[in-house]
Short mmCIF file of C-alpha atoms in Angstrom, two decimals:
data_model
loop_
_atom_site.label_atom_id
_atom_site.label_comp_id
_atom_site.label_asym_id
_atom_site.label_seq_id
_atom_site.Cartn_x
_atom_site.Cartn_y
_atom_site.Cartn_z
CA UNK I 1 146.50 13.51 192.96
CA UNK I 2 144.61 16.58 192.38
CA UNK I 3 143.53 18.00 189.29
CA UNK I 4 145.99 21.21 188.93
CA UNK I 5 143.80 22.63 186.27
CA UNK I 6 140.84 22.80 188.26
CA UNK I 7 140.71 21.42 191.95
CA UNK I 8 141.30 23.87 195.03
CA UNK I 9 145.04 23.52 195.35
CA UNK I 10 147.31 24.69 198.15
CA UNK I 11 150.82 25.68 197.29
CA UNK I 12 153.67 26.28 199.22
CA UNK I 13 156.39 28.68 198.27
CA UNK I 14 159.88 28.28 200.44
CA UNK I 15 161.97 31.57 200.09
CA UNK I 16 160.11 34.97 200.31
CA UNK I 17 162.81 36.83 198.41
CA UNK I 18 162.00 38.73 194.84
CA UNK I 19 161.04 35.23 193.27
CA UNK I 20 159.05 33.85 195.88
CA UNK I 21 156.94 36.97 196.71
CA UNK I 22 156.73 37.44 192.81
CA UNK I 23 155.38 33.79 192.42
CA UNK I 24 153.12 33.92 195.90
CA UNK I 25 151.37 37.00 194.27
CA UNK I 26 150.25 35.18 191.41
CA UNK I 27 149.19 32.02 192.85
CA UNK I 28 146.99 33.88 195.48
CA UNK I 29 145.62 36.24 192.66
CA UNK I 30 144.85 33.13 190.75
CA UNK I 31 142.29 31.34 193.57
CA UNK I 32 145.18 29.05 194.80
CA UNK I 33 145.65 28.54 198.71
CA UNK I 34 149.26 30.09 199.47
CA UNK I 35 151.89 29.37 202.73
CA UNK I 36 154.73 31.55 202.32
CA UNK I 37 157.66 30.24 204.21
CA UNK I 38 161.05 31.68 205.02
CA UNK I 39 163.23 31.17 208.24
CA UNK I 40 162.52 34.49 209.19
CA UNK I 41 159.45 35.33 209.99
CA UNK I 42 159.83 39.28 209.63
CA UNK I 43 160.84 38.55 206.09
CA UNK I 44 158.04 36.57 205.18
CA UNK I 45 155.30 39.26 206.71
CA UNK I 46 157.46 41.96 204.73
CA UNK I 47 156.78 39.82 201.51
CA UNK I 48 153.28 39.24 202.22
CA UNK I 49 153.01 42.87 202.56
CA UNK I 50 154.62 43.69 199.21
CA UNK I 51 152.59 41.04 197.64
CA UNK I 52 149.47 42.44 198.86
CA UNK I 53 150.36 45.85 198.04
CA UNK I 54 150.84 44.87 194.56
CA UNK I 55 147.65 43.23 194.08
CA UNK I 56 145.95 46.62 195.92
CA UNK I 57 147.39 48.60 192.71
CA UNK I 58 146.06 46.35 190.40
CA UNK I 59 142.48 46.99 192.05
CA UNK I 60 143.42 51.00 191.64
CA UNK I 61 144.76 50.38 187.97
CA UNK I 62 141.06 48.46 187.29
CA UNK I 63 142.73 45.26 186.49
CA UNK I 64 141.37 43.36 189.76
CA UNK I 65 137.97 43.90 191.63
CA UNK I 66 137.72 44.72 195.09
CA UNK I 67 136.21 41.73 196.42
CA UNK I 68 138.78 39.32 194.54
CA UNK I 69 141.56 41.33 196.15
CA UNK I 70 140.11 40.92 199.76
CA UNK I 71 139.96 37.07 198.85
CA UNK I 72 143.56 36.93 197.43
CA UNK I 73 144.98 38.68 200.45
CA UNK I 74 143.03 36.25 202.70
CA UNK I 75 144.62 33.09 201.07
CA UNK I 76 147.95 34.02 201.21
CA UNK I 77 149.74 32.89 204.74
CA UNK I 78 153.24 33.40 206.21
CA UNK I 79 154.93 30.95 208.27
CA UNK I 80 158.64 30.19 209.62
CA UNK I 81 157.54 26.46 210.07
CA UNK I 82 158.33 24.07 207.31
CA UNK I 83 155.96 21.54 208.92
CA UNK I 84 153.01 23.91 208.04
CA UNK I 85 153.78 22.84 204.53
CA UNK I 86 152.52 19.53 205.41
CA UNK I 87 148.98 19.69 203.75
CA UNK I 88 150.26 21.21 200.87
CA UNK I 89 149.68 20.17 196.95
CA UNK I 90 152.88 21.50 195.64
CA UNK I 91 155.95 23.33 196.93
CA UNK I 92 157.84 25.47 195.38
CA UNK I 93 161.42 26.56 196.59
CA UNK I 94 162.86 29.51 195.73
CA UNK I 95 165.98 29.60 197.82
CA UNK I 96 169.91 30.07 197.27
CA UNK I 97 171.33 28.54 194.27
CA UNK I 98 173.44 25.90 196.19
CA UNK I 99 172.91 22.48 195.29
CA UNK I 100 173.77 20.88 198.39
CA UNK I 101 171.20 23.06 200.33
CA UNK I 102 168.79 22.47 197.82
CA UNK I 103 168.97 18.90 198.13
CA UNK I 104 168.66 18.87 201.88
CA UNK I 105 165.59 20.99 202.05
CA UNK I 106 163.79 18.56 199.44
CA UNK I 107 164.90 15.50 201.52
CA UNK I 108 163.51 17.21 204.62
CA UNK I 109 160.20 18.17 202.52
CA UNK I 110 159.87 14.32 201.68
CA UNK I 111 159.60 13.77 205.45
CA UNK I 112 156.49 16.12 205.64
CA UNK I 113 154.38 16.28 202.67
CA UNK I 114 152.23 13.64 201.64
CA UNK I 115 153.32 11.13 198.62
CA UNK I 116 151.31 12.88 195.99
CA UNK I 117 152.81 16.52 196.68
CA UNK I 118 154.73 17.44 193.58
CA UNK I 119 158.12 19.40 194.92
CA UNK I 120 159.74 21.90 192.42
CA UNK I 121 162.79 24.08 192.21
CA UNK I 122 162.61 27.84 190.97
CA UNK I 123 166.52 27.37 189.93
CA UNK I 124 168.03 29.27 187.15
CA UNK I 125 171.01 27.24 186.96
CA UNK I 126 171.19 24.45 188.63
CA UNK I 127 170.68 21.02 187.42
CA UNK I 128 167.01 19.53 188.03
CA UNK I 129 168.40 15.93 187.78
CA UNK I 130 171.10 16.46 190.57
CA UNK I 131 168.78 18.43 192.84
CA UNK I 132 166.89 15.23 192.61
CA UNK I 133 169.38 12.93 192.86
CA UNK I 134 169.27 12.64 196.69
CA UNK I 135 165.47 12.06 196.55
CA UNK I 136 163.65 8.72 197.31
CA UNK I 137 160.84 10.04 194.65
CA UNK I 138 162.42 11.71 192.09
CA UNK I 139 159.58 11.48 189.78
CA UNK I 140 157.72 14.53 191.55
CA UNK I 141 160.62 16.69 191.51
CA UNK I 142 160.62 19.33 188.56
CA UNK I 143 161.95 22.45 187.62
CA UNK I 144 159.31 25.37 187.61
CA UNK I 145 161.31 28.06 186.54
CA UNK I 146 159.93 31.38 186.61
CA UNK I 147 161.43 34.98 185.48
CA UNK I 148 161.67 38.22 187.12
CA UNK I 149 159.06 40.27 187.67
CA UNK I 150 156.97 37.11 188.02
CA UNK I 151 153.76 38.97 187.90
CA UNK I 152 154.99 40.60 184.10
CA UNK I 153 157.15 38.01 182.80
CA UNK I 154 154.37 35.40 181.26
CA UNK I 155 157.04 32.52 180.39
CA UNK I 156 157.80 29.65 182.95
CA UNK I 157 159.96 26.80 181.95
CA UNK I 158 158.84 23.42 183.18
CA UNK I 159 162.00 21.59 183.54
CA UNK I 160 162.18 17.45 183.13
CA UNK I 161 164.89 15.86 184.78
CA UNK I 162 165.94 12.76 184.00
CA UNK I 163 163.81 10.81 186.35
CA UNK I 164 160.60 13.31 186.43
CA UNK I 165 157.26 12.01 185.57
CA UNK I 166 155.49 12.91 182.81
CA UNK I 167 152.56 13.47 185.07
CA UNK I 168 154.63 15.93 187.02
CA UNK I 169 155.60 18.13 184.13
CA UNK I 170 151.84 17.88 183.14
CA UNK I 171 150.60 19.23 186.10
CA UNK I 172 153.11 22.01 186.51
CA UNK I 173 152.20 22.82 183.02
CA UNK I 174 148.29 22.84 183.71
CA UNK I 175 149.05 25.26 186.93
CA UNK I 176 151.49 27.42 184.80
CA UNK I 177 148.35 28.37 182.56
CA UNK I 178 146.23 28.37 186.02
CA UNK I 179 148.12 31.46 186.88
CA UNK I 180 148.22 33.45 184.06
CA UNK I 181 151.50 32.26 182.37
CA UNK I 182 152.93 30.30 179.31
CA UNK I 183 154.58 27.04 180.09
CA UNK I 184 157.47 25.43 178.00
CA UNK I 185 158.41 22.35 178.47
CA UNK I 186 162.10 21.39 178.75
CA UNK I 187 164.85 18.99 179.25
CA UNK I 188 167.29 19.34 182.02
CA UNK I 189 170.44 20.75 180.50
CA UNK I 190 172.92 23.44 180.93
CA UNK I 191 170.97 26.81 180.84
CA UNK I 192 167.50 25.26 180.50
CA UNK I 193 166.08 26.94 177.33
CA UNK I 194 166.02 30.54 177.80
CA UNK I 195 169.29 31.08 178.96
CA UNK I 196 170.56 28.65 176.51
CA UNK I 197 168.85 30.48 173.84
CA UNK I 198 169.80 33.75 174.68
CA UNK I 199 173.76 33.10 174.74
CA UNK I 200 173.94 33.99 170.61
CA UNK I 201 172.81 37.67 170.92
CA UNK I 202 175.56 38.32 174.14
CA UNK I 203 178.55 36.54 172.97
CA UNK I 204 178.44 37.34 168.90
CA UNK I 205 178.06 40.85 170.03
CA UNK I 206 180.90 40.57 172.35
CA UNK I 207 183.04 38.97 169.75
CA UNK I 208 182.41 41.92 167.38
CA UNK I 209 184.02 44.06 170.10
CA UNK I 210 186.85 42.15 170.85
CA UNK I 211 187.81 41.98 167.10
CA UNK I 212 187.48 46.32 166.81
CA UNK I 213 184.91 46.05 164.37
CA UNK I 214 182.70 48.83 165.73
CA UNK I 215 181.62 50.20 169.09
CA UNK I 216 179.16 48.98 171.46
CA UNK I 217 176.88 51.78 170.71
CA UNK I 218 177.17 51.20 166.76
CA UNK I 219 176.21 47.47 167.50
CA UNK I 220 173.22 48.17 169.39
CA UNK I 221 172.06 50.55 167.14
CA UNK I 222 172.28 48.32 164.04
CA UNK I 223 170.76 45.78 166.07
CA UNK I 224 167.89 47.59 167.09
CA UNK I 225 166.95 49.26 164.04
CA UNK I 226 168.25 46.92 161.44
CA UNK I 227 167.20 43.66 163.19
CA UNK I 228 163.96 44.70 164.83
CA UNK I 229 165.36 43.98 168.42
CA UNK I 230 164.16 46.04 171.63
CA UNK I 231 167.90 46.19 172.53
CA UNK I 232 171.49 45.44 171.64
CA UNK I 233 173.61 42.99 173.41
CA UNK I 234 175.43 45.57 175.39
CA UNK I 235 172.37 47.40 176.24
CA UNK I 236 171.06 43.88 177.73
CA UNK I 237 174.13 43.26 179.58
CA UNK I 238 174.01 46.51 181.27
CA UNK I 239 170.34 46.07 182.42
CA UNK I 240 170.94 42.30 183.44
CA UNK I 241 174.10 43.16 185.10
CA UNK I 242 177.26 41.77 183.93
CA UNK I 243 178.13 40.21 187.31
CA UNK I 244 175.06 38.02 186.53
CA UNK I 245 175.61 37.44 182.55
CA UNK I 246 179.23 36.76 182.51
CA UNK I 247 178.87 33.94 185.14
CA UNK I 248 176.05 32.54 183.55
CA UNK I 249 177.81 32.55 180.10
CA UNK I 250 180.92 30.98 181.51
CA UNK I 251 178.78 28.27 183.42
CA UNK I 252 176.73 27.19 180.21
CA UNK I 253 180.06 27.04 178.03
CA UNK I 254 181.93 24.91 180.90
CA UNK I 255 178.73 22.67 181.49
CA UNK I 256 178.65 21.92 177.55
CA UNK I 257 182.32 20.98 177.67
CA UNK I 258 183.21 23.99 175.74
CA UNK I 259 181.22 24.01 173.05
CA UNK I 260 182.39 26.75 170.66
CA UNK I 261 178.80 28.14 169.78
CA UNK I 262 178.53 29.15 173.24
CA UNK I 263 182.15 30.71 173.73
CA UNK I 264 182.38 33.59 176.19
CA UNK I 265 184.93 36.50 175.42
CA UNK I 266 187.49 37.87 178.03
CA UNK I 267 186.26 41.39 177.91
CA UNK I 268 183.35 40.12 180.14
CA UNK I 269 185.75 38.61 182.81
CA UNK I 270 187.52 42.04 182.58
CA UNK I 271 184.82 44.31 182.66
CA UNK I 272 183.66 41.92 185.86
CA UNK I 273 186.97 42.58 187.41
CA UNK I 274 186.76 46.14 186.97
CA UNK I 275 183.20 46.36 188.60
CA UNK I 276 181.70 47.30 185.49
CA UNK I 277 178.04 45.79 185.80
CA UNK I 278 175.93 48.06 184.17
CA UNK I 279 172.81 50.16 185.42
CA UNK I 280 172.72 48.89 189.01
CA UNK I 281 176.49 50.39 189.43
CA UNK I 282 176.11 53.25 187.24
CA UNK I 283 178.41 52.04 184.66
CA UNK I 284 178.78 49.24 182.14
CA UNK I 285 179.13 49.54 178.44
CA UNK I 286 177.42 53.04 178.84
CA UNK I 287 177.20 55.48 181.87
CA UNK I 288 173.93 56.19 183.49
CA UNK I 289 172.82 59.05 185.81
CA UNK I 290 170.29 57.33 188.18
CA UNK I 291 168.49 54.88 185.74
CA UNK I 292 168.97 57.22 182.61
CA UNK I 293 171.67 55.87 179.87
CA UNK I 294 173.71 58.72 179.05
CA UNK I 295 174.21 58.47 175.17
CA UNK I 296 177.35 59.95 173.75
CA UNK I 297 176.77 61.30 170.44
CA UNK I 298 178.58 59.48 167.72
CA UNK I 299 180.48 61.27 165.00
CA UNK I 300 178.83 62.01 161.93
CA UNK I 301 179.97 60.66 158.64
CA UNK I 302 180.99 63.62 156.65
CA UNK I 303 178.96 64.37 153.30
CA UNK I 304 181.99 65.04 150.67
CA UNK I 305 182.11 65.58 146.74
CA UNK I 306 181.29 62.37 144.93
CA UNK I 307 183.91 62.47 142.14
CA UNK I 308 183.31 58.56 141.15
CA UNK I 309 180.69 56.56 139.49
CA UNK I 310 179.15 53.25 141.40
CA UNK I 311 179.78 49.90 140.10
CA UNK I 312 177.67 46.96 141.59
CA UNK I 313 179.04 43.56 141.71
CA UNK I 314 177.33 41.06 139.90
CA UNK I 315 178.02 38.54 142.50
CA UNK I 316 175.11 39.89 144.36
CA UNK I 317 171.58 38.29 144.42
CA UNK I 318 169.76 39.53 141.90
CA UNK I 319 167.46 40.89 143.51
CA UNK I 320 169.77 42.86 146.14
CA UNK I 321 171.80 43.94 143.16
CA UNK I 322 168.76 45.57 141.81
CA UNK I 323 167.90 47.61 145.02
CA UNK I 324 171.69 48.79 145.38
CA UNK I 325 171.44 50.13 141.93
CA UNK I 326 168.12 51.86 142.42
CA UNK I 327 169.66 53.42 145.62
CA UNK I 328 172.43 55.18 143.05
CA UNK I 329 169.78 56.05 140.63
CA UNK I 330 167.46 57.45 143.41
CA UNK I 331 170.50 59.60 144.88
CA UNK I 332 171.18 61.04 141.44
CA UNK I 333 174.55 59.49 141.36
CA UNK I 334 175.84 57.79 137.86
CA UNK I 335 175.88 54.28 137.82
CA UNK I 336 178.94 51.99 136.00
CA UNK I 337 176.72 49.18 134.40
CA UNK I 338 179.86 47.51 132.64
CA UNK I 339 180.87 44.24 133.73
CA UNK I 340 183.89 45.52 135.46
CA UNK I 341 184.37 48.62 137.28
CA UNK I 342 186.02 51.23 135.36
CA UNK I 343 189.11 53.33 136.77
CA UNK I 344 187.01 56.00 138.32
CA UNK I 345 184.26 53.66 139.98
CA UNK I 346 184.10 52.68 143.19
CA UNK I 347 183.18 48.87 143.47
CA UNK I 348 179.93 48.07 145.71
CA UNK I 349 179.99 44.53 147.14
CA UNK I 350 177.16 42.47 149.28
CA UNK I 351 178.86 39.67 151.12
CA UNK I 352 176.45 37.03 152.78
CA UNK I 353 178.46 35.76 155.50
CA UNK I 354 181.66 37.20 154.07
CA UNK I 355 184.02 40.64 154.37
CA UNK I 356 184.98 43.04 152.10
CA UNK I 357 188.73 41.59 151.88
CA UNK I 358 187.47 38.14 150.79
CA UNK I 359 184.81 39.63 148.16
CA UNK I 360 187.66 42.10 146.64
CA UNK I 361 190.23 39.14 146.07
CA UNK I 362 187.77 36.62 144.77
CA UNK I 363 186.30 38.87 142.44
CA UNK I 364 189.62 40.62 141.09
CA UNK I 365 188.74 44.17 142.37
CA UNK I 366 190.83 46.95 143.48
CA UNK I 367 190.55 46.60 147.18
CA UNK I 368 191.36 50.39 147.74
CA UNK I 369 187.92 51.45 145.71
CA UNK I 370 185.57 48.59 147.24
CA UNK I 371 182.80 48.78 149.59
CA UNK I 372 180.70 46.33 151.36
CA UNK I 373 176.82 47.18 151.68
CA UNK I 374 174.48 45.20 153.91
CA UNK I 375 171.31 44.03 151.92
CA UNK I 376 169.96 41.05 153.73
CA UNK I 377 168.07 43.23 156.48
CA UNK I 378 166.79 46.21 154.84
CA UNK I 379 166.25 49.43 156.99
CA UNK I 380 163.62 52.19 156.44
CA UNK I 381 166.07 54.91 157.95
CA UNK I 382 169.61 52.98 158.21
CA UNK I 383 172.64 51.21 155.93
CA UNK I 384 175.16 49.70 157.09
CA UNK I 385 178.75 50.02 154.96
CA UNK I 386 181.57 48.19 155.46
CA UNK I 387 185.19 48.93 154.34
CA UNK I 388 188.49 46.75 154.28
CA UNK I 389 191.89 47.48 155.78
CA UNK I 390 192.96 48.73 152.28
CA UNK I 391 189.62 50.88 151.48
CA UNK I 392 190.40 54.27 150.88
CA UNK I 393 188.35 57.00 153.76
CA UNK I 394 187.33 59.15 150.82
CA UNK I 395 185.95 55.95 148.71
CA UNK I 396 183.73 54.91 151.64
CA UNK I 397 182.47 58.48 152.32
CA UNK I 398 181.57 58.91 148.81
CA UNK I 399 179.47 55.93 149.20
CA UNK I 400 178.09 57.30 152.41
CA UNK I 401 177.16 60.38 150.87
CA UNK I 402 175.55 58.66 148.02
CA UNK I 403 173.10 56.74 150.71
CA UNK I 404 172.27 59.82 152.87
CA UNK I 405 171.07 61.35 149.48
CA UNK I 406 168.37 59.04 149.99
CA UNK I 407 167.32 60.21 153.26
CA UNK I 408 168.80 57.04 155.17
CA UNK I 409 171.29 57.11 158.26
CA UNK I 410 174.46 55.55 157.83
CA UNK I 411 176.77 53.16 159.93
CA UNK I 412 180.13 52.59 158.81
CA UNK I 413 182.09 49.66 160.52
CA UNK I 414 185.40 48.02 160.13
CA UNK I 415 185.71 44.86 157.92
CA UNK I 416 183.59 41.94 159.20
CA UNK I 417 182.33 38.45 158.27
CA UNK I 418 178.57 38.67 158.21
CA UNK I 419 178.49 42.72 158.74
CA UNK I 420 176.88 42.86 162.13
CA UNK I 421 173.58 41.69 161.82
CA UNK I 422 173.93 38.94 159.92
CA UNK I 423 176.45 37.40 162.03
CA UNK I 424 174.36 37.95 165.51
CA UNK I 425 171.13 36.75 164.30
CA UNK I 426 172.65 33.77 162.26
CA UNK I 427 174.36 32.62 165.85
CA UNK I 428 170.91 33.12 167.56
CA UNK I 429 169.17 31.06 164.78
CA UNK I 430 172.01 28.48 164.63
CA UNK I 431 172.19 27.92 168.28
CA UNK I 432 168.12 27.74 168.46
CA UNK I 433 168.47 25.07 165.71
CA UNK I 434 170.64 22.96 167.90
CA UNK I 435 168.28 23.24 171.02
CA UNK I 436 165.67 21.83 169.05
CA UNK I 437 168.17 19.06 167.33
CA UNK I 438 168.95 18.12 171.04
CA UNK I 439 165.47 17.37 172.01
CA UNK I 440 165.85 20.14 174.71
CA UNK I 441 162.45 21.61 173.86
CA UNK I 442 159.72 21.47 170.87
CA UNK I 443 160.40 24.22 168.05
CA UNK I 444 157.11 25.84 168.70
CA UNK I 445 158.31 26.35 172.55
CA UNK I 446 161.88 27.59 171.63
CA UNK I 447 160.10 30.31 169.67
CA UNK I 448 157.78 31.38 172.17
CA UNK I 449 160.30 31.47 174.77
CA UNK I 450 162.56 33.62 172.94
CA UNK I 451 159.91 36.08 172.34
CA UNK I 452 158.09 35.77 176.04
CA UNK I 453 161.31 35.71 178.08
CA UNK I 454 163.72 37.30 175.67
CA UNK I 455 161.82 40.04 174.02
CA UNK I 456 162.85 38.61 170.52
CA UNK I 457 160.60 40.20 167.57
CA UNK I 458 160.23 36.72 166.09
CA UNK I 459 161.10 33.54 167.21
CA UNK I 460 164.48 32.45 166.08
CA UNK I 461 162.93 29.37 164.15
CA UNK I 462 160.39 31.63 162.41
CA UNK I 463 162.98 34.18 161.49
CA UNK I 464 165.21 31.91 160.33
CA UNK I 465 162.34 30.54 157.72
CA UNK I 466 161.71 34.27 156.89
CA UNK I 467 165.32 35.02 155.84
CA UNK I 468 165.50 31.81 154.05
CA UNK I 469 167.48 28.74 155.56
CA UNK I 470 169.87 28.81 152.69
CA UNK I 471 170.99 32.17 153.44
CA UNK I 472 171.36 31.46 156.89
CA UNK I 473 173.66 28.32 156.24
CA UNK I 474 175.62 30.46 153.57
CA UNK I 475 176.30 33.08 156.15
CA UNK I 476 177.42 30.60 158.83
CA UNK I 477 179.70 28.77 156.26
CA UNK I 478 181.12 31.76 154.88
CA UNK I 479 182.35 32.85 158.70
CA UNK I 480 183.33 29.36 159.63
CA UNK I 481 185.60 29.22 156.42
CA UNK I 482 186.81 32.90 157.21
CA UNK I 483 187.34 32.27 160.68
CA UNK I 484 188.32 28.67 160.72
CA UNK I 485 186.14 28.51 164.03
CA UNK I 486 183.54 25.32 164.85
CA UNK I 487 181.64 28.00 166.56
CA UNK I 488 179.87 29.11 163.09
CA UNK I 489 179.30 25.23 161.86
CA UNK I 490 175.61 24.91 160.81
CA UNK I 491 173.49 22.90 163.06
CA UNK I 492 172.15 19.71 161.56
CA UNK I 493 168.72 20.82 162.08
CA UNK I 494 169.19 23.63 160.12
CA UNK I 495 171.28 22.16 157.43
CA UNK I 496 168.58 18.80 157.07
CA UNK I 497 165.61 21.25 156.84
CA UNK I 498 167.32 23.35 154.05
CA UNK I 499 168.31 20.32 152.06
CA UNK I 500 164.67 19.03 152.09
CA UNK I 501 163.12 22.32 151.90
CA UNK I 502 161.13 22.19 155.67
CA UNK I 503 160.34 24.93 157.92
CA UNK I 504 163.01 25.23 160.99
CA UNK I 505 159.57 24.59 162.87
CA UNK I 506 159.26 21.16 161.44
CA UNK I 507 159.50 18.68 164.35
CA UNK I 508 161.44 15.33 164.21
CA UNK I 509 159.18 12.50 164.04
CA UNK I 510 160.17 10.00 166.63
CA UNK I 511 161.30 7.08 164.96
CA UNK I 512 163.31 6.13 168.00
CA UNK I 513 162.44 7.29 171.52
CA UNK I 514 165.02 8.80 173.86
CA UNK I 515 167.48 11.74 173.62
CA UNK I 516 167.56 14.53 176.04
CA UNK I 517 164.02 14.63 177.37
#
């Protein structure tokens, strides 16, 4: 078998669609000989022309030399004859997501290619183990899952089916690096790594919406400005397309035998039925003019006269309590420093994973005068406030006015265990921990995938360490207690590392070999 790190490699690519042409482009640009095959030759020729056009654009931008462009163009061949792939060292299929069709293709390929040729599938949703099940040599079959657009999305999942050999995975990982991508080794499992890891942001955002806690616009704003994400869950679903996101969410949930952490909501199904897919149709959770999101101005919180003093719960973390007290003092408002709030005081609580209703009852506070403030996720410009069903409107508006005196913007939401950012990010971290616990991928690869493919500001395990594993456990346990839902049970990976004072990136010693890999 050739060494994929340095030898002259001939790659066959089956399927001249968006993914196939993207893979062909990066392989040719990296010095590999490429044969792009499709049943319709004109489709192949159009795909080649597109890939060459993209390479020419790289020359125009100064990212590729003219002679390198000419050589890459010459290395990219097309055919409509499967037999033309007989001399390939690697064949990557990027065809329709139908198990029987892929199995049949691999059976045909085994009769054509040499015994050392690696066979890879770019499937995003089908089991690699199932695809290889009909093969005479499943050890050379693996997933090689690129993301769209291939030249820009630098992550590739190397998916090991149950019978995929270590050598096959190693060779594909080497080739990924050679074509300028970053590989992660992933065990064959529903959603692989990226689609599994990405469920937390989407499903928890939808749960917030389903409970009428706030609007999609407010959720997205809070996730971006307070959580540091490039886009919120509803912006992301509109970009990806709900017709893609919903089936993937439902499929992963069912393939994990209805694991509560991955549970979808009926909102996705109803909106799919209505055809509200997102940008591609001009309307999703937002409306679009061309490709531009139409932003509906959100009503501003009215500024009112402050007639009350402000009391801050002593149940808050000491550091957070001092920050809230500092906010009150900086606004010029009066701080009630007594052990219990006075009759004219507004009580401010900062629950971690809890809600205002529970905090008011547990602390013996007057619910009508109690307001929650988010403290775990600090923002230079935005503060999230939360009332309970009994909180008076004038009370929460006084707190909002006090916050605005500090030159900060306010978002007000209905009572929610874990506010918005706490519950979404704790869910993301918990799912990532469970992926690590199952042995689907190494901790470093989980974080790398989240950053490269999902665009997260930090890897979820790294972020869990930063926020404090004990804090994440408290958020999840309080949410589980309030909801009575196993969705929020902390992963053993998370719980054990918190107990032992270990980083979430600390890998498991392999005392016993086995598991998912």
